[in-house]
XYZ file of C-alpha atoms in Angstrom:
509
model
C -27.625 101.157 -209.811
C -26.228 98.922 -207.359
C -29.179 97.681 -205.058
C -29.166 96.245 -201.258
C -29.838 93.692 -202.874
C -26.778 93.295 -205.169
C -24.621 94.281 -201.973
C -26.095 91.642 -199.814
C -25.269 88.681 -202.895
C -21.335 89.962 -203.261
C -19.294 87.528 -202.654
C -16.915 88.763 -200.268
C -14.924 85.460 -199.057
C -13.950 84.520 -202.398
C -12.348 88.334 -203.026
C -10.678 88.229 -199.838
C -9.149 85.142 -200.609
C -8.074 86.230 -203.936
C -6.577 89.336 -202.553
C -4.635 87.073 -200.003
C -3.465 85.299 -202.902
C -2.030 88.031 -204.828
C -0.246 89.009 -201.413
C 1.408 85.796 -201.771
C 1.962 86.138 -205.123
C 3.460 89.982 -204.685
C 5.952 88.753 -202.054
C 7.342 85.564 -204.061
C 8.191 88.066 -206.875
C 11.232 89.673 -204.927
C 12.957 86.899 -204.070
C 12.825 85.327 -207.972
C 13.989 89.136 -208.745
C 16.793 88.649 -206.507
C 17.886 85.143 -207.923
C 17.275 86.570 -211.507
C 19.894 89.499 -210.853
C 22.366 87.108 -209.111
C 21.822 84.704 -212.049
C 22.257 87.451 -214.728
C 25.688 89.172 -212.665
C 26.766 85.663 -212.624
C 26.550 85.259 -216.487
C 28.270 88.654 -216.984
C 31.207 87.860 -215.118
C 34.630 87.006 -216.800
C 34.809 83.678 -216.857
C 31.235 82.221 -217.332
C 29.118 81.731 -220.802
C 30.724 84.286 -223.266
C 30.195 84.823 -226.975
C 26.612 86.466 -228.268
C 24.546 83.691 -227.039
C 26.277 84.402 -223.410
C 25.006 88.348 -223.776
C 22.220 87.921 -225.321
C 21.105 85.493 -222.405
C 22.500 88.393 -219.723
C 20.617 90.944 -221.522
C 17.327 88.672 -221.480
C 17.834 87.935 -217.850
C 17.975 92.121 -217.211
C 15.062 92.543 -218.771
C 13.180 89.678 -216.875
C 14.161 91.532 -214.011
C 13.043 94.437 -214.775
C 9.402 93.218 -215.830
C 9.440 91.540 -212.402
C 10.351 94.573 -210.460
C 7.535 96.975 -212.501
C 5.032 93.580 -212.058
C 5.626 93.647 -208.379
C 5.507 97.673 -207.593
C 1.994 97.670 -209.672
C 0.918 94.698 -207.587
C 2.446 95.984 -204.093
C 0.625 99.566 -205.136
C -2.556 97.917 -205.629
C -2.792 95.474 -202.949
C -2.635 98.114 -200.422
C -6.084 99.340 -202.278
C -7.339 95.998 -202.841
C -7.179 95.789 -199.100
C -8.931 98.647 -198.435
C -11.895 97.511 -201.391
C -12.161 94.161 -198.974
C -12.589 95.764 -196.014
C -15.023 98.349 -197.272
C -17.327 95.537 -199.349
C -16.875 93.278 -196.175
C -19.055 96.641 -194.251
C -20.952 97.276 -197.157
C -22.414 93.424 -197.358
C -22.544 93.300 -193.589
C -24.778 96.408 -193.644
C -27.263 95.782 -196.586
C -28.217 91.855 -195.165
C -28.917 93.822 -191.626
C -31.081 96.137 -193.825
C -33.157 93.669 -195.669
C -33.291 91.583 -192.684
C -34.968 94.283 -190.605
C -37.107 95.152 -193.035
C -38.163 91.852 -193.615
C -38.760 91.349 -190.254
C -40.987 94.888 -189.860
C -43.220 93.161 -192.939
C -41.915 96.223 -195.425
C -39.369 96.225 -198.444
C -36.787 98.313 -199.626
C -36.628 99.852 -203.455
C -33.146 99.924 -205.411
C -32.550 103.326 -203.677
C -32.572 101.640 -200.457
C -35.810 103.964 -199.182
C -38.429 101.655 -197.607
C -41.605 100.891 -199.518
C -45.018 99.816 -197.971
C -44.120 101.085 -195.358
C -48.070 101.697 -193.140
C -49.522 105.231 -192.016
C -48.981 106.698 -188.751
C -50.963 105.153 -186.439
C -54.447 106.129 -185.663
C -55.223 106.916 -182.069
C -58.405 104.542 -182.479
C -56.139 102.000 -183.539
C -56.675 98.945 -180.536
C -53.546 98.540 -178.939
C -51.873 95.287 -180.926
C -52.612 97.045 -184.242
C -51.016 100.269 -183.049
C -47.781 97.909 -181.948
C -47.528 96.727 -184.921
C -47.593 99.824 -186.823
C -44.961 101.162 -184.445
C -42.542 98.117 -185.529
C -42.727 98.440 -188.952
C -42.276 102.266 -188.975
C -38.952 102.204 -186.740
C -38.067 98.865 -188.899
C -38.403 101.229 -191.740
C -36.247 103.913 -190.565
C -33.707 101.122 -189.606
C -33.403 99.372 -192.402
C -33.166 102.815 -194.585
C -30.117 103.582 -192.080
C -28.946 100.092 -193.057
C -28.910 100.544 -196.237
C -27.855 104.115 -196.301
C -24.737 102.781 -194.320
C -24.010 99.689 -197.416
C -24.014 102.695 -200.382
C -21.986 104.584 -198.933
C -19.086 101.874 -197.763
C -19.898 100.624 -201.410
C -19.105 103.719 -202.689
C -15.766 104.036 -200.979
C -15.369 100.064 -202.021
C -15.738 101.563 -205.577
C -13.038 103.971 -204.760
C -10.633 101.478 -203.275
C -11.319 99.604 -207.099
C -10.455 102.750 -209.192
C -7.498 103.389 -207.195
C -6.581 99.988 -207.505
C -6.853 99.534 -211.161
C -4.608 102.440 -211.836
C -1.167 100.872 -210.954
C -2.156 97.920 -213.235
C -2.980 100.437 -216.120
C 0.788 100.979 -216.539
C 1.620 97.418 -217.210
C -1.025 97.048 -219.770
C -3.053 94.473 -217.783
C -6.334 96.629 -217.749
C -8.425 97.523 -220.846
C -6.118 96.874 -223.421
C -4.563 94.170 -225.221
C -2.078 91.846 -223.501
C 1.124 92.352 -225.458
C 1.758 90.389 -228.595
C 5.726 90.489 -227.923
C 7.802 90.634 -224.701
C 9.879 93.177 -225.802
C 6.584 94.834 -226.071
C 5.877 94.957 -221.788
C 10.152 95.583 -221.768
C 9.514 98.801 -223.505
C 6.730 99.513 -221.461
C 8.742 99.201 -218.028
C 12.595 99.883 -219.077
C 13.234 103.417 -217.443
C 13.150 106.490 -219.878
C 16.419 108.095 -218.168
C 19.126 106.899 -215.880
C 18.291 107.286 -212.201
C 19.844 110.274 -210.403
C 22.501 108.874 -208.088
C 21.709 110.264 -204.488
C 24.821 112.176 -203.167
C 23.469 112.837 -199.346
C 21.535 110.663 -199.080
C 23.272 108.334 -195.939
C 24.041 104.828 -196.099
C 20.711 103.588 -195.290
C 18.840 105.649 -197.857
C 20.894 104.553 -200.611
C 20.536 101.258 -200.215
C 16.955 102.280 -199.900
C 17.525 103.894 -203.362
C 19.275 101.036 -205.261
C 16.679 98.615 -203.916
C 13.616 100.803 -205.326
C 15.622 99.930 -208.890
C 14.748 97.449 -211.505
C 17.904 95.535 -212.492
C 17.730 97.663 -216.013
C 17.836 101.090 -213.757
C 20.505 99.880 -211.827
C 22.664 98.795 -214.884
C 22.529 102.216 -216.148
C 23.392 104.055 -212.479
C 26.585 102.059 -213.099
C 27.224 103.070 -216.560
C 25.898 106.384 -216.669
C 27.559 107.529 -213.404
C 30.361 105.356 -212.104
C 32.384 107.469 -209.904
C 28.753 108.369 -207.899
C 27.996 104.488 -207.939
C 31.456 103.515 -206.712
C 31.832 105.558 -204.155
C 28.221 105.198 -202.426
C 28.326 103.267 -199.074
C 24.884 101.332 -198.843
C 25.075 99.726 -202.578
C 25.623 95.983 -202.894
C 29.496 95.246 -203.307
C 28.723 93.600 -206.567
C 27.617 97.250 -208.219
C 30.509 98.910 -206.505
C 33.075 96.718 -208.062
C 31.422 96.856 -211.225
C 31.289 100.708 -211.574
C 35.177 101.063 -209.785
C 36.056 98.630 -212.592
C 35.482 101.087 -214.839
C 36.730 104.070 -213.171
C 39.853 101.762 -213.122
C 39.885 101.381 -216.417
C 39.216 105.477 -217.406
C 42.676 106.060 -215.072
C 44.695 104.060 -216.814
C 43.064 104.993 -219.907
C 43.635 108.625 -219.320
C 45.643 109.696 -216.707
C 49.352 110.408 -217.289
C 51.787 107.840 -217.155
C 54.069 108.311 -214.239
C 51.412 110.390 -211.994
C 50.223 109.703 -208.695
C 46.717 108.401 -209.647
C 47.877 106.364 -212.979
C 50.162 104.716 -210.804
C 47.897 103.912 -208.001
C 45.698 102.545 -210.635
C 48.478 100.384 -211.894
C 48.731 98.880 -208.516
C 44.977 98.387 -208.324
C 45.040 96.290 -211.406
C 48.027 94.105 -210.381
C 47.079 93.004 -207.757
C 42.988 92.181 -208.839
C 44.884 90.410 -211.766
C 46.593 88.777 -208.927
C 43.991 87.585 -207.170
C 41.362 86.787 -209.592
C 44.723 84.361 -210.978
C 45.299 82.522 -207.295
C 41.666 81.801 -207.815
C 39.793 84.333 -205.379
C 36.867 86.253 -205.771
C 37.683 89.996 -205.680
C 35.790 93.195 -205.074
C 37.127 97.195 -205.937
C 34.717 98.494 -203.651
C 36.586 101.840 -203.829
C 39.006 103.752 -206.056
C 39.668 107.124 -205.720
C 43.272 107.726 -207.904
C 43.109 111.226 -206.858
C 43.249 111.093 -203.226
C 44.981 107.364 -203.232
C 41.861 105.878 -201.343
C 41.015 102.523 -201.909
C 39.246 99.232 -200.568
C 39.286 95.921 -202.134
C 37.384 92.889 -200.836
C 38.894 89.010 -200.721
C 35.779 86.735 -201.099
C 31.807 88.319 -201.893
C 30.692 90.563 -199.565
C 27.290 90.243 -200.760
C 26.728 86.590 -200.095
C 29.551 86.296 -196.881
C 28.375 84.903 -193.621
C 31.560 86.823 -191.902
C 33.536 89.815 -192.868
C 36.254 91.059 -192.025
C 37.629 94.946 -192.314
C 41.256 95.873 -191.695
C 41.901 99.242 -191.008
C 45.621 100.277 -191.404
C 47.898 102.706 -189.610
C 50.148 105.169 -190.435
C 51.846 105.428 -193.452
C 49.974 103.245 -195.019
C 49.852 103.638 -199.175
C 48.155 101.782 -202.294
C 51.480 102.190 -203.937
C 53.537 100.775 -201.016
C 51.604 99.025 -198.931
C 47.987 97.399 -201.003
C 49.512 94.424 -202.012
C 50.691 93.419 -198.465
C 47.755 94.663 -197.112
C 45.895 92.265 -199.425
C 48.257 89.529 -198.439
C 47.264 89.956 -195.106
C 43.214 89.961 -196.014
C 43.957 86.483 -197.619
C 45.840 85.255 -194.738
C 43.015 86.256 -192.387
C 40.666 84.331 -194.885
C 42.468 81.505 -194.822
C 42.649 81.552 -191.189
C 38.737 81.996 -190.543
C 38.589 79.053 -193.199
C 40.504 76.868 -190.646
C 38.332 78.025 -188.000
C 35.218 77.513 -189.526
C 35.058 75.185 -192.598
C 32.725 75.290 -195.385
C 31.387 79.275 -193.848
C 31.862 81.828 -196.594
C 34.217 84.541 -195.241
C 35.215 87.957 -197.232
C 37.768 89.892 -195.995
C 38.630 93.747 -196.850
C 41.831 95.749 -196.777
C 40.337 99.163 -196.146
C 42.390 101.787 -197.265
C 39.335 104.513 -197.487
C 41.257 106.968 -194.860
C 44.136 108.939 -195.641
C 46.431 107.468 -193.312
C 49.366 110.097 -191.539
C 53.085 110.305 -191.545
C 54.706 109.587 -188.384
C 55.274 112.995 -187.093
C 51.073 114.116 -187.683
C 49.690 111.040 -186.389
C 49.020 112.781 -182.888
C 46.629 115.029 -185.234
C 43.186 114.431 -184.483
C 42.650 115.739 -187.631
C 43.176 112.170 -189.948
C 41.586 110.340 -187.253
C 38.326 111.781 -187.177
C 37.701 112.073 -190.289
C 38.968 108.627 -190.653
C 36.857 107.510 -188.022
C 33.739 108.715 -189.931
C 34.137 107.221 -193.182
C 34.754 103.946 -191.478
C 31.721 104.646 -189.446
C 29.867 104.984 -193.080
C 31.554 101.841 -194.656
C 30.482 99.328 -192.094
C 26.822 101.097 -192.162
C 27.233 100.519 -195.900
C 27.745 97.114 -195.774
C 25.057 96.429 -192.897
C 22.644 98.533 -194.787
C 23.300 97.343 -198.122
C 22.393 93.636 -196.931
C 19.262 94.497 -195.168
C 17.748 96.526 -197.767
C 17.874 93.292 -200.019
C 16.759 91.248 -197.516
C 19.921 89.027 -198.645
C 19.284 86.515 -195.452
C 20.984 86.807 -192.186
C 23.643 89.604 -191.803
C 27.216 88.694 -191.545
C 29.176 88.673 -188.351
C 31.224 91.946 -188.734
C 34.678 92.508 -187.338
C 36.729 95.429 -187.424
C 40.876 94.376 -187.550
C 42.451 97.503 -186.360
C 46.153 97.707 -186.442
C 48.114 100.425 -184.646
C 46.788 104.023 -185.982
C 44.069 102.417 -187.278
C 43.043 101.325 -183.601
C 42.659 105.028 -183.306
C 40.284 105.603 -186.269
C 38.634 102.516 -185.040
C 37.684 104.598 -181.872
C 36.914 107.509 -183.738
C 34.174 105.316 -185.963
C 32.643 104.177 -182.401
C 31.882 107.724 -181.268
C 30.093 108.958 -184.461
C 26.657 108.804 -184.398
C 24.640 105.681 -183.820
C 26.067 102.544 -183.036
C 28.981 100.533 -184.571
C 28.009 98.491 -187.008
C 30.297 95.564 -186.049
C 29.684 92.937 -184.214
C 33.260 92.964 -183.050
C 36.525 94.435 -183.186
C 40.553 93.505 -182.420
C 42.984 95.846 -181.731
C 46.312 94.842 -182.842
C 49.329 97.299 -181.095
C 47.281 99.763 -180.373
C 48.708 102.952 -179.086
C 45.423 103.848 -177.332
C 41.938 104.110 -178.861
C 40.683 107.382 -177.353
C 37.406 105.359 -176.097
C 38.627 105.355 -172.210
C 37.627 101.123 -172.227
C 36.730 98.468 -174.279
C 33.171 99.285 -173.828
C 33.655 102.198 -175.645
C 34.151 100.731 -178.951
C 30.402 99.999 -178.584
C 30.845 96.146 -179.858
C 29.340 93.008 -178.258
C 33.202 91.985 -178.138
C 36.562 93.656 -178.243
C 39.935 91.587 -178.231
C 43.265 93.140 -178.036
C 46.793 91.626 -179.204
C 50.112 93.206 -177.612
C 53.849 92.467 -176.956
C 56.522 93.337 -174.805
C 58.502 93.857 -178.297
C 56.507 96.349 -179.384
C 56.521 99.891 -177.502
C 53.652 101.923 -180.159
C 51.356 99.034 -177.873
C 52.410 100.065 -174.695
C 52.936 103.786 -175.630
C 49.680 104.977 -174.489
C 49.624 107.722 -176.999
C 46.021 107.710 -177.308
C 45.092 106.318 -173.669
C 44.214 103.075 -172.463
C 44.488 100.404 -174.763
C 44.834 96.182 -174.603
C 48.138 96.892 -172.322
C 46.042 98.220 -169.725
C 44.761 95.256 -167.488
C 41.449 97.647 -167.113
C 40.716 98.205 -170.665
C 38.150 95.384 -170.374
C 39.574 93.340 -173.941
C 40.321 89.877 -174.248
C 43.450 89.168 -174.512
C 44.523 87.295 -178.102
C 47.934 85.145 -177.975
C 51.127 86.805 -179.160
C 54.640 86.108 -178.518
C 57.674 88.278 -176.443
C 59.233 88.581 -179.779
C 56.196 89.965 -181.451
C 57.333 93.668 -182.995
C 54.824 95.680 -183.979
C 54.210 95.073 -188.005
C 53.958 90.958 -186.774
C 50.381 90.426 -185.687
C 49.271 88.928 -189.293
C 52.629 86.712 -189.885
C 51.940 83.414 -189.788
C 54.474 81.888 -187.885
C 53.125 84.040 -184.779
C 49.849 82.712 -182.720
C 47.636 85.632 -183.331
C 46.680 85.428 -187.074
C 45.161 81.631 -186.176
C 43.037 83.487 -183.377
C 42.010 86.453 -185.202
C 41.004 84.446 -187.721
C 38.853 82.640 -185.381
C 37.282 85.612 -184.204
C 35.984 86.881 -187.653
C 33.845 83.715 -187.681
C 32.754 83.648 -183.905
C 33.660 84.458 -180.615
C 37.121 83.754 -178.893
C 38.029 82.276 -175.627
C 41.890 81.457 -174.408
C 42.332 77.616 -174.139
């Protein structure tokens, strides 16, 4: 039985402060998870330590990863508890010293049940008037001190509780009642996950990167390999795990699909020009490949570690097997640029073909650009959500490049729900953006780039646009002999300043 006694004597300080220590503890394990996995990826690329020592290091690195992530959900699960057990032994000790004070105090004592002992008889009504006082005091400091101590057993009790509950996180990792493990591989077996995760299909940007968060590294390794086509195509996982699983849906289409059809040639494409960047020395990302509908998005620089990003959105007519490798071209370019700008800041830059873009005569369809609109809307919430859900420092500056039709989808993505998640956006010969004004677009800051050369920018097919004085852009610098396919050549003045703006904002000189 635990007495008043025993309550009053716990020593309450020294738990909370090693429950504040194990907080500590619990929230340095995530970042070391996060270096671990970067450290690990970084091993398994092409290019670093190969040869069994070079897998057998990636495969060790996995697993510490995965004992850190199972270490820190049984600590995270119990601290919560452990919290509770400090507060409720905190009460519990508070309560019992009031009790034996007051009984102390009323001259009676209190039995390990916490019921008052020597306590005196009623009073007598003969009893002169100091005895009967005194009588009176230790009677009510009786009854007081039992409520005391009535009040300590039963927060001890729920202290107890707050234990159990506690303990039984910890149970799983084989750190209560049992042996420590003699091997590691021992604890690895004990966290590793029995099946592959379920890939989420619905569940929104945000919630997947929720999802692939909740992972251990070992989990998210076999999402990848067990389901690549889900895992590529999920906006909201890190760009690293996309690549990795369109990598080998790359590989299955040229593997499998016909020579000479639409998809094995849009693969061949793909692969010539990753080959072709990974040769010129750039860091490249498939962050989606779909063969069968020709949509695809490839990334120049990391996306997971970039301070700025920037998207291009096409326009019409726009195709992996006619147009990726320009498209790519003009990613780099824009790199390059932002590099000028802003030396020494890691920039990644995307050629976004994830729409399917129109022919000439059904671009004034709203059709393509809606749906457009809201899988570009998804992408960029991808990418914001993807970084915040792994705490991967400060998010990147975002900016949409929209050329021509792709202005249109741009507008599109700013009317689906929630806000744009870009922290600007250009519109390069924009035919009209369907938004009314700049403000519209719903970013902190819209530019616009037009010519006199080009009539699609001063069409207004789709309303006002950057050749409207009231549209509310700034104006980026272009030439009268601009045409329309010239905003990302780089003899012309407007790749230098878009480049500019994908690091930070833009003001004429």
């Amino acid at each position: 039985m635990t007495t008043t006694a025993v309550i009053a004597g716990w020593d309450v300080p020294q738990l909370r402060g090693a429950v504040v220590t194990l907080g500590v503890l619990t929230d340095r394990l995530e970042p070391w998870r996060g270096r671990l996995d970067e450290l690990g990826r970084q091993l398994g690329a092409a290019g670093s330590w190969s040869g069994p020592a070079g897998t057998a290091a990636a495969a060790a690195l996995v697993e510490l990863s995965t004992i850190t992530s199972g270490v820190g959900g049984a600590l995270a699960a119990s601290l919560a508890d452990l919290t509770g057990l400090t507060a409720a032994a905190d009460e519990a000790q508070e309560l019992a010293a009031e009790a034996l004070a007051v009984a102390a105090a009323g001259g009676v004592g209190l039995d390990g049940a916490g019921r008052a002992v020597g306590v005196p008889a009623p009073p007598h009504p003969a009893m002169a008037p100091d005895q009967l006082a005194d009588v009176e005091a230790a009677r009510g400091a009786a009854v007081l001190a039992e409520e005391r101590a009535e009040g300590a057993r039963v927060a001890a009790v729920r202290a107890a509780a707050c234990a159990r509950a506690a303990r039984e996180p910890l149970l799983r990792l084989g750190a209560v009642d049992v042996p420590v493990p003699d091997r590691f591989a021992d604890l690895v077996d004990r966290l590793l996950p029995v099946r592959a995760p379920q890939v989420p299909a619905t569940a929104g940007p945000r919630g997947a990167a929720a999802w692939w968060a909740g992972l251990t590294a070992a989990g998210q390794l076999q999402a990848i390999d067990g389901q690549p086509g889900a895992v590529g195509a999920l906006d909201g996982l890190p760009a690293w795990a996309r690549d990795r699983a369109n990598r080998a849906n790359l590989a299955a289409a040229l593997q499998h699909l016909p020579p000479g059809s639409v998809g094995h040639d849009t693969a061949r494409v793909v692969q010539r020009t990753l080959t072709g960047l990974v040769d010129a020395g750039s860091v490249a990302q498939l962050l989606q490949f779909d063969p069968a509908t020709g949509l695809v998005a490839l990334s120049v620089g990391d996306l997971d570690t970039a301070a700025a990003v920037g998207v291009l959105v096409p326009g019409v007519e726009t195709t992996v097997g006619d147009d990726l490798p320009g498209l790519v071209g003009d990613a780099r370019d824009v790199a390059a640029a932002a590099a000028v700008a802003a030396p020494g800041l890691a920039v990644a830059t995307v050629a976004w073909l994830g729409y399917r873009t129109p022919r000439w005569f059904t671009s004034v369809s709203e059709h393509t650009s809606r749906r457009g609109g809201r899988d570009l809307d998804s992408a960029l919430d991808g990418l914001a959500a993807s970084r915040a859900a792994r705490a991967a420092g400060p998010a990147p500056r975002t900016t949409v490049l929209a050329h021509s039709y792709g202005t249109v989808v741009t507008g599109e993505a700013a009317r689906a729900p929630g806000r744009l998640a870009a922290d600007a956006v250009v519109l390069l010969g924009s035919p009209g953006t369907g938004t009314g004004t700049a403000a519209g677009l719903e970013a902190a800051e819209v530019y616009g780039a037009w010519s006199a050369a080009d009539p699609i920018a001063w069409s207004g097919w789709y309303g006002a646009g950057p050749f409207d004085t009231r549209f509310g852009d700034v104006p980026l610098p272009t030439e009268p002999t601009q045409g329309h396919t010239q905003y990302y050549d780089r003899d012309r003045p407007t790749l230098a300043a878009v480049g500019a703006v994908v690091v930070g904002p833009w003001a004429p000189r």
